[in-house]
Tab-separated table of C-alpha atoms in Angstrom:
chain	number	residue	atom	x	y	z
C	1	MET	CA	-22.536	17.342	4.779
C	2	LYS	CA	-22.925	15.006	7.070
C	3	TYR	CA	-20.230	11.853	5.782
C	4	PHE	CA	-20.647	8.055	7.201
C	5	ASP	CA	-16.892	6.115	7.568
C	6	ARG	CA	-18.082	2.661	8.880
C	7	LEU	CA	-15.050	3.170	11.751
C	8	TYR	CA	-15.760	6.038	12.649
C	9	SER	CA	-19.636	6.732	12.391
C	10	SER	CA	-20.930	9.991	11.266
C	11	TRP	CA	-18.519	12.876	10.730
C	12	ASP	CA	-19.735	17.126	9.766
C	13	VAL	CA	-16.559	17.496	7.097
C	14	PRO	CA	-15.306	21.162	6.933
C	15	LYS	CA	-16.632	22.888	3.860
C	16	PRO	CA	-13.274	22.665	2.822
C	17	ILE	CA	-12.319	18.858	2.833
C	18	ILE	CA	-16.370	18.504	0.633
C	19	ARG	CA	-14.885	20.977	-2.781
C	20	LEU	CA	-11.420	18.568	-2.575
C	21	MET	CA	-13.534	15.398	-2.006
C	22	GLN	CA	-15.783	16.132	-4.914
C	23	THR	CA	-13.053	17.169	-7.455
C	24	ARG	CA	-12.287	14.589	-9.960
C	25	GLU	CA	-8.949	13.084	-9.386
C	26	MET	CA	-10.671	12.219	-5.399
C	27	VAL	CA	-13.809	10.881	-7.733
C	28	ARG	CA	-10.418	8.267	-9.658
C	29	LEU	CA	-9.584	7.022	-6.162
C	30	ARG	CA	-13.546	5.623	-5.482
C	31	GLU	CA	-12.060	2.659	-8.433
C	32	ILE	CA	-9.247	2.323	-6.637
C	33	THR	CA	-9.255	-0.323	-3.440
C	34	GLN	CA	-6.540	-0.183	-0.507
C	35	SER	CA	-6.021	-3.499	-1.384
C	36	VAL	CA	-3.563	-3.834	-4.370
C	37	LEU	CA	-6.460	-5.836	-6.037
C	38	PRO	CA	-9.831	-4.335	-7.718
C	39	ASN	CA	-12.590	-6.165	-5.690
C	40	CYS	CA	-13.366	-7.733	-8.430
C	41	LEU	CA	-10.280	-10.119	-8.325
C	42	ILE	CA	-10.792	-10.480	-4.519
C	43	HIS	CA	-12.630	-13.399	-3.041
C	44	ASN	CA	-13.255	-11.675	0.250
C	45	GLY	CA	-14.144	-8.490	-1.105
C	46	PRO	CA	-15.764	-6.214	-0.927
C	47	ILE	CA	-11.711	-3.599	0.308
C	48	PRO	CA	-12.956	-0.333	1.192
C	49	SER	CA	-11.812	2.011	-2.061
C	50	ARG	CA	-8.674	4.819	-1.317
C	51	PHE	CA	-12.225	7.442	-1.022
C	52	GLN	CA	-12.687	6.064	2.179
C	53	HIS	CA	-9.298	5.601	3.269
C	54	SER	CA	-8.491	8.965	2.605
C	55	MET	CA	-11.244	10.010	4.535
C	56	GLY	CA	-10.872	8.189	7.170
C	57	VAL	CA	-7.248	9.793	7.741
C	58	CYS	CA	-8.406	12.990	6.854
C	59	TYR	CA	-10.644	12.780	10.067
C	60	LEU	CA	-8.232	10.639	11.998
C	61	ALA	CA	-6.065	14.618	11.113
C	62	GLU	CA	-9.106	17.020	12.493
C	63	LYS	CA	-8.712	14.433	16.014
C	64	VAL	CA	-4.639	14.977	16.320
C	65	LEU	CA	-5.246	18.463	15.399
C	66	GLU	CA	-8.375	19.202	18.575
C	67	ASN	CA	-6.043	20.180	20.780
C	68	TYR	CA	-2.541	21.248	18.896
C	69	LEU	CA	-1.659	23.955	16.202
C	70	SER	CA	-3.799	25.896	14.805
C	71	GLU	CA	-1.795	26.780	12.417
C	72	TYR	CA	-1.272	23.830	11.139
C	73	GLY	CA	-5.115	23.100	10.742
C	74	HIS	CA	-6.082	23.418	7.709
C	75	LEU	CA	-2.679	22.503	6.204
C	76	LEU	CA	-2.900	18.744	7.680
C	77	PRO	CA	-6.063	17.684	6.584
C	78	ILE	CA	-5.737	18.303	3.151
C	79	ALA	CA	-3.059	16.550	3.279
C	80	ALA	CA	-4.517	13.483	4.449
C	81	LEU	CA	-6.944	14.080	2.478
C	82	LEU	CA	-4.675	14.271	-0.911
C	83	HIS	CA	-2.452	12.158	0.459
C	84	ASP	CA	-3.004	8.423	-1.705
C	85	ALA	CA	-3.806	10.183	-4.829
C	86	GLY	CA	-0.908	9.630	-5.920
C	87	ASN	CA	-1.517	6.450	-5.794
C	88	PRO	CA	-1.602	4.576	-9.731
C	89	PRO	CA	-4.004	1.649	-10.388
C	90	PHE	CA	-3.782	-1.862	-8.408
C	91	SER	CA	-1.665	0.981	-6.017
C	92	HIS	CA	1.867	-0.874	-4.351
C	93	LEU	CA	1.016	-3.771	-7.475
C	94	SER	CA	2.483	-0.724	-9.723
C	95	GLU	CA	4.135	1.228	-8.031
C	96	PRO	CA	7.512	-0.332	-8.885
C	97	PHE	CA	6.559	0.197	-12.700
C	98	LEU	CA	5.730	4.077	-12.543
C	99	LYS	CA	9.224	4.816	-10.854
C	100	GLU	CA	10.698	3.162	-13.768
C	101	VAL	CA	8.920	5.066	-15.906
C	102	THR	CA	8.382	8.077	-14.112
C	103	GLY	CA	11.550	8.731	-11.083
C	104	LYS	CA	8.991	9.037	-8.904
C	105	ASP	CA	6.586	7.025	-6.248
C	106	GLY	CA	2.917	6.613	-5.576
C	107	GLU	CA	3.402	9.783	-3.684
C	108	SER	CA	5.730	11.837	-5.185
C	109	PHE	CA	3.526	11.440	-8.074
C	110	LEU	CA	0.673	13.450	-6.587
C	111	GLU	CA	2.903	16.191	-7.601
C	112	ASP	CA	2.067	15.232	-11.518
C	113	MET	CA	-1.190	13.950	-10.163
C	114	LEU	CA	-2.418	17.630	-9.332
C	115	ASP	CA	-0.489	19.551	-12.053
C	116	GLY	CA	-3.153	21.584	-13.834
C	117	SER	CA	-5.863	19.910	-12.303
C	118	GLU	CA	-9.337	21.018	-10.712
C	119	THR	CA	-7.502	20.549	-6.684
C	120	GLU	CA	-4.812	22.661	-8.067
C	121	LYS	CA	-7.182	25.505	-8.522
C	122	ILE	CA	-8.724	24.427	-4.723
C	123	LEU	CA	-6.043	24.816	-3.275
C	124	ILE	CA	-4.833	27.847	-4.619
C	125	GLU	CA	-7.430	29.626	-3.542
C	126	MET	CA	-7.123	28.291	0.015
C	127	GLY	CA	-3.227	29.676	0.126
C	128	LEU	CA	-1.490	26.535	-0.416
C	129	SER	CA	0.471	25.134	-3.043
C	130	VAL	CA	0.098	21.082	-4.453
C	131	GLU	CA	4.546	21.533	-3.730
C	132	LEU	CA	3.468	21.850	0.002
C	133	VAL	CA	0.821	19.741	0.651
C	134	VAL	CA	3.122	16.898	-1.684
C	135	SER	CA	6.031	17.903	1.096
C	136	TRP	CA	3.369	16.711	4.078
C	137	VAL	CA	2.927	13.446	2.135
C	138	THR	CA	5.954	12.404	1.489
C	139	GLY	CA	7.009	13.497	5.114
C	140	LYS	CA	10.047	16.252	4.244
C	141	ALA	CA	8.169	18.862	5.519
C	142	PRO	CA	8.317	18.824	9.556
C	143	LEU	CA	6.077	17.685	11.679
C	144	SER	CA	4.853	15.308	8.803
C	145	ASP	CA	6.106	12.377	10.648
C	146	ILE	CA	2.115	12.610	12.059
C	147	LEU	CA	0.849	11.184	8.169
C	148	HIS	CA	4.548	9.511	7.321
C	149	GLY	CA	6.176	8.139	10.064
C	150	SER	CA	6.568	4.784	11.186
C	151	LEU	CA	3.428	4.879	13.450
C	152	ASP	CA	1.278	7.400	12.182
C	153	ILE	CA	-2.279	8.104	11.546
C	154	ASP	CA	-1.939	6.556	7.352
C	155	ASN	CA	-1.110	3.451	9.049
C	156	LEU	CA	-3.877	3.514	12.051
C	157	ASP	CA	-6.692	3.739	9.262
C	158	ASN	CA	-5.247	1.169	7.214
C	159	VAL	CA	-4.911	-1.462	9.195
C	160	GLY	CA	-8.374	-0.600	11.307
C	161	ARG	CA	-10.333	-0.482	7.459
C	162	PHE	CA	-8.649	-3.230	6.247
C	163	ASN	CA	-8.642	-5.282	9.275
C	164	HIS	CA	-12.576	-4.507	9.480
C	165	ALA	CA	-13.579	-5.021	5.840
C	166	ALA	CA	-11.871	-8.493	5.865
C	167	ASN	CA	-13.364	-10.012	9.039
C	168	LEU	CA	-9.323	-10.954	10.301
C	169	GLY	CA	-10.119	-10.566	13.975
C	170	GLY	CA	-7.683	-8.484	15.431
C	171	PRO	CA	-7.246	-7.143	18.283
C	172	SER	CA	-9.049	-3.420	18.549
C	173	PHE	CA	-7.097	-0.576	19.131
C	174	GLY	CA	-8.802	2.026	19.005
C	175	ALA	CA	-7.614	4.275	16.375
C	176	ILE	CA	-9.508	7.977	17.144
C	177	GLY	CA	-7.953	7.868	20.721
C	178	ILE	CA	-4.635	7.188	19.776
C	179	ALA	CA	-4.996	9.456	16.656
C	180	SER	CA	-6.364	12.513	19.792
C	181	GLY	CA	-3.016	11.267	21.748
C	182	PHE	CA	-0.691	12.206	20.195
C	183	ARG	CA	0.953	15.324	21.766
C	184	LEU	CA	4.158	17.603	20.281
C	185	THR	CA	6.777	18.504	22.963
C	186	THR	CA	8.730	22.426	22.856
C	187	GLU	CA	10.950	20.725	20.179
C	188	LYS	CA	8.882	20.426	17.724
C	189	GLU	CA	8.622	16.394	18.158
C	190	TRP	CA	5.427	14.033	17.888
C	191	VAL	CA	5.106	11.907	21.140
C	192	LEU	CA	2.447	9.252	22.447
C	193	PRO	CA	1.849	9.388	26.379
C	194	THR	CA	2.458	6.052	27.933
C	195	VAL	CA	-0.217	5.091	28.698
C	196	PHE	CA	-0.946	4.792	24.923
C	197	GLU	CA	1.185	1.782	24.667
C	198	GLU	CA	-0.198	-0.933	24.979
C	199	ARG	CA	-2.584	0.225	22.708
C	200	VAL	CA	-0.025	0.545	20.372
C	201	GLY	CA	0.675	-3.176	20.870
C	202	LYS	CA	-3.083	-4.094	20.309
C	203	TRP	CA	-2.325	-2.220	16.359
C	204	LEU	CA	1.054	-3.762	16.449
C	205	GLU	CA	-0.893	-7.482	16.402
C	206	THR	CA	-3.823	-6.202	13.896
C	207	ARG	CA	-1.208	-4.896	11.385
C	208	HIS	CA	0.797	-7.879	11.739
C	209	LYS	CA	-2.351	-10.051	11.053
C	210	VAL	CA	-3.118	-8.123	8.377
C	211	TYR	CA	-0.396	-8.324	6.326
C	212	THR	CA	-0.213	-12.221	6.416
C	213	SER	CA	-3.552	-12.583	5.536
C	214	LEU	CA	-2.088	-10.527	1.971
C	215	TYR	CA	0.413	-12.994	1.610
C	216	GLN	CA	-1.774	-16.062	2.050
C	217	GLU	CA	-3.264	-18.151	-0.327
C	218	PRO	CA	-5.497	-16.505	-3.048
C	219	HIS	CA	-4.305	-13.398	-1.891
C	220	LEU	CA	-1.112	-13.777	-3.300
C	221	ASN	CA	-1.931	-16.012	-6.086
C	222	ILE	CA	-3.545	-13.313	-7.927
C	223	VAL	CA	-1.378	-10.549	-7.121
C	224	ALA	CA	1.098	-12.599	-8.223
C	225	MET	CA	-0.973	-13.300	-11.635
C	226	VAL	CA	-1.403	-9.981	-12.093
C	227	SER	CA	1.732	-8.315	-11.264
C	228	ARG	CA	3.356	-11.319	-13.990
C	229	ALA	CA	0.551	-9.215	-16.350
C	230	VAL	CA	1.773	-5.635	-16.177
C	231	GLU	CA	5.037	-7.188	-15.917
C	232	ILE	CA	4.758	-8.954	-19.007
C	233	ALA	CA	2.485	-5.560	-20.255
C	234	PHE	CA	5.526	-3.416	-19.400
C	235	CYS	CA	8.274	-5.548	-21.090
C	236	GLU	CA	6.514	-5.771	-24.591
C	237	ASN	CA	6.696	-1.336	-23.884
C	238	GLU	CA	2.898	-0.860	-23.702
C	239	ILE	CA	3.105	0.631	-20.213
C	240	LYS	CA	3.504	4.654	-20.709
C	241	ARG	CA	3.462	7.765	-18.453
C	242	ASP	CA	-0.983	7.358	-19.489
C	243	PHE	CA	-1.647	4.305	-17.336
C	244	PHE	CA	-0.681	5.707	-13.956
C	245	PHE	CA	-3.590	8.159	-13.840
C	246	LEU	CA	-6.346	5.052	-14.800
C	247	ASN	CA	-8.275	3.778	-11.712
C	248	ASP	CA	-8.562	0.120	-11.030
C	249	SER	CA	-11.249	-0.792	-13.797
C	250	GLN	CA	-9.606	0.849	-16.656
C	251	ALA	CA	-6.280	-0.318	-16.459
C	252	ILE	CA	-8.523	-4.566	-15.987
C	253	GLU	CA	-9.953	-3.102	-19.394
C	254	TYR	CA	-6.664	-1.849	-21.060
C	255	LEU	CA	-4.649	-4.912	-19.943
C	256	LEU	CA	-6.930	-7.090	-21.689
C	257	HIS	CA	-6.553	-4.983	-24.693
C	258	CYS	CA	-2.626	-5.870	-24.288
C	259	ASN	CA	-0.842	-8.259	-25.467
C	260	SER	CA	-2.123	-11.434	-26.084
C	261	ARG	CA	-0.160	-13.284	-22.752
C	262	THR	CA	-1.393	-9.883	-20.555
C	263	ALA	CA	-4.833	-10.713	-22.247
C	264	TYR	CA	-4.753	-13.998	-21.225
C	265	LEU	CA	-3.119	-13.856	-17.158
C	266	VAL	CA	-6.379	-10.962	-16.394
C	267	ASP	CA	-9.354	-12.809	-18.224
C	268	ARG	CA	-8.377	-16.120	-16.141
C	269	ALA	CA	-7.551	-13.907	-12.541
C	270	LEU	CA	-11.533	-12.300	-13.728
C	271	ARG	CA	-12.485	-15.720	-13.755
C	272	TRP	CA	-11.010	-16.504	-11.029
C	273	ASN	CA	-9.143	-19.717	-12.814
C	274	TRP	CA	-5.867	-18.830	-9.967
C	275	TYR	CA	-2.561	-20.163	-10.690
C	276	LYS	CA	-1.771	-22.924	-7.655
C	277	GLU	CA	1.449	-22.018	-5.376
C	278	ALA	CA	4.281	-24.095	-6.771
C	279	TYR	CA	7.057	-22.965	-4.396
C	280	ARG	CA	7.522	-21.519	-1.736
C	281	PHE	CA	10.569	-20.317	0.470
C	282	SER	CA	10.147	-17.277	3.909
C	283	SER	CA	14.012	-16.201	5.184
C	284	ILE	CA	14.113	-13.746	8.324
C	285	THR	CA	17.547	-11.855	7.807
C	286	VAL	CA	19.917	-12.241	9.788
C	287	GLY	CA	22.908	-10.534	8.021
C	288	PRO	CA	23.540	-8.135	5.052
C	289	GLU	CA	24.870	-10.676	2.995
C	290	GLU	CA	21.456	-13.471	3.096
C	291	LYS	CA	21.307	-13.897	-1.133
C	292	LEU	CA	17.505	-13.583	-0.733
C	293	ALA	CA	17.371	-10.416	1.573
C	294	LYS	CA	19.620	-9.152	-1.421
C	295	LEU	CA	17.014	-10.038	-4.149
C	296	ALA	CA	14.118	-8.915	-2.875
C	297	GLN	CA	15.898	-5.474	-3.365
C	298	ARG	CA	15.581	-5.490	-7.230
C	299	ARG	CA	12.255	-5.258	-8.609
C	300	GLN	CA	13.363	-7.378	-12.011
C	301	SER	CA	14.780	-10.517	-9.564
C	302	GLY	CA	11.183	-12.568	-9.763
C	303	ARG	CA	11.455	-11.094	-13.839
C	304	GLU	CA	14.514	-12.603	-13.848
C	305	MET	CA	13.444	-16.057	-12.679
C	306	ALA	CA	10.364	-17.018	-13.918
C	307	GLU	CA	12.356	-16.124	-17.343
C	308	LEU	CA	14.646	-18.690	-16.205
C	309	ILE	CA	12.173	-21.339	-14.719
C	310	SER	CA	10.361	-20.363	-18.411
C	311	ARG	CA	13.716	-20.961	-20.091
C	312	ARG	CA	15.135	-23.603	-18.309
C	313	LEU	CA	11.373	-26.272	-18.103
C	314	GLY	CA	10.091	-25.109	-21.342
C	315	ILE	CA	7.165	-23.302	-19.371
C	316	PRO	CA	5.058	-20.095	-21.926
C	317	GLU	CA	6.330	-17.523	-19.486
C	318	GLU	CA	3.183	-16.137	-19.019
C	319	LYS	CA	2.489	-19.608	-17.127
C	320	ILE	CA	5.079	-18.536	-14.668
C	321	SER	CA	5.400	-16.187	-11.938
C	322	VAL	CA	7.529	-15.806	-9.179
C	323	LEU	CA	7.064	-12.549	-6.222
C	324	ILE	CA	10.486	-11.385	-4.384
C	325	PHE	CA	10.023	-9.224	-1.852
C	326	LYS	CA	10.777	-8.241	1.805
C	327	GLY	CA	7.110	-8.347	4.035
C	328	LYS	CA	5.973	-5.951	5.796
C	329	GLU	CA	4.178	-7.328	8.649
C	330	ASN	CA	6.666	-6.018	10.869
C	331	ARG	CA	7.191	-2.706	12.254
C	332	ASN	CA	9.299	-0.626	14.009
C	333	VAL	CA	7.686	2.261	16.314
C	334	THR	CA	10.135	4.692	17.103
C	335	ILE	CA	7.521	7.272	17.953
C	336	PRO	CA	8.640	8.028	21.626
C	337	PHE	CA	6.452	7.643	24.388
C	338	ILE	CA	6.247	10.244	27.235
C	339	ASN	CA	5.847	9.362	31.361
C	340	LYS	CA	4.466	11.360	33.537
C	341	GLU	CA	7.820	12.935	34.554
C	342	GLY	CA	7.841	13.516	30.619
C	343	TRP	CA	10.848	11.477	30.101
C	344	LYS	CA	10.659	9.813	26.489
C	345	VAL	CA	10.058	6.305	27.034
C	346	TYR	CA	11.478	4.123	23.620
C	347	SER	CA	9.712	0.972	21.980
C	348	GLY	CA	12.285	-2.016	21.672
C	349	PRO	CA	12.799	-2.584	17.931
C	350	THR	CA	10.131	-4.404	16.168
C	351	ASP	CA	11.315	-5.179	12.680
C	352	MET	CA	12.062	-8.358	11.413
C	353	PRO	CA	12.332	-7.927	8.020
C	354	SER	CA	11.473	-11.290	6.415
C	355	HIS	CA	11.831	-11.667	2.584
C	356	ARG	CA	9.821	-14.480	0.750
C	357	VAL	CA	10.151	-16.396	-2.621
C	358	VAL	CA	6.947	-17.682	-4.125
C	359	ALA	CA	6.123	-18.987	-7.241
C	360	TYR	CA	2.719	-19.415	-9.244
C	361	LEU	CA	1.710	-22.669	-11.853
C	362	PRO	CA	-1.570	-23.284	-13.967
C	363	GLY	CA	-2.765	-27.112	-12.177
C	364	ASP	CA	-1.858	-28.818	-15.316
C	365	LEU	CA	1.693	-27.742	-14.548
C	366	MET	CA	1.767	-28.998	-10.683
C	367	PRO	CA	3.585	-31.701	-11.591
C	368	GLU	CA	6.687	-29.255	-12.246
C	369	LYS	CA	6.423	-27.814	-9.480
C	370	TRP	CA	9.831	-29.997	-8.289
C	371	ALA	CA	11.862	-28.903	-10.820
C	372	VAL	CA	10.930	-25.511	-9.768
C	373	LYS	CA	12.364	-25.673	-6.656
C	374	GLU	CA	15.641	-27.220	-7.858
C	375	LEU	CA	15.436	-24.352	-10.236
C	376	ILE	CA	14.869	-21.819	-7.208
C	377	GLU	CA	16.642	-22.889	-4.826
C	378	SER	CA	19.986	-23.376	-6.616
C	379	GLU	CA	19.578	-19.500	-7.038
C	380	ILE	CA	18.931	-17.824	-3.786
C	381	LYS	CA	21.468	-20.474	-1.268
């Protein structure tokens, strides 16, 4: 079977991968976007699906293994294909709620997603177990940092694919070339030759562009509205374990039939009648005691801030959304580079954690933005 990928052109898909890509679990990923928002809400879409991304990561896995690790030639591409199959609808947006309900993140939830599934039966026929695949996806297996590391094939495809789809203009870094360049030392450690340092620098630059774009209007406005919708439904005890098995479209439909405040937010987002940014503050962490950095570690901080504003200013709780989070636009690449003499050269740290608090209101409530600013700053500074 030939599969045409918008980044990597045509690919002769191996038979084991064909069997797995046709399962219900992988079909579900065709209805979950690479973003945290479904395409019906994205203004500059369409954004590729998690299925397309997973196929891309699987392809890069094949490139890594062209000259190496024949004993892993079966396992790594399969783990690469399935690495996002545990994602809940809206991916990372609803992942904090997944953790509260199940105690698992999107990677470890893969075990639940595959339990008793068509995919599990195929894996068993191949002599593999769900537990083994999950250990690679979660980075707990030896050598699995090629799929779950600071610079891995998941990151390579994710950045390149989103940059291409959203037309962000990030520099080309050549994901296939980097994937093919990975080397395994006799100490069982993944390294890259120093000739790839420039390409990795371009990847970091493109990655910064991708995440910076996600933290701007109107994308973050929509994220704030959907996040608030899920949050209110969660507080109303309407988000159960079954919710996390849905795809994006099913989750939107489900939220429209939850409480009236959640339904209002989702309906308004579907109409592209977005809330406006009322306040924004960004900070680079300079020490562990910074108040905003501490708030960003807790999922509940944004909800608690929104509830405070709602009480103090008399704003209906569904008409105020606050996001407090740690940005992902910077990344410290810890994989060593190795020169011709075999000496390892480590790149300098680039991970300067940024933290943000952003508040959103409907247009008719924007006169309240000054009071919102005062309230938030009294809590974060």
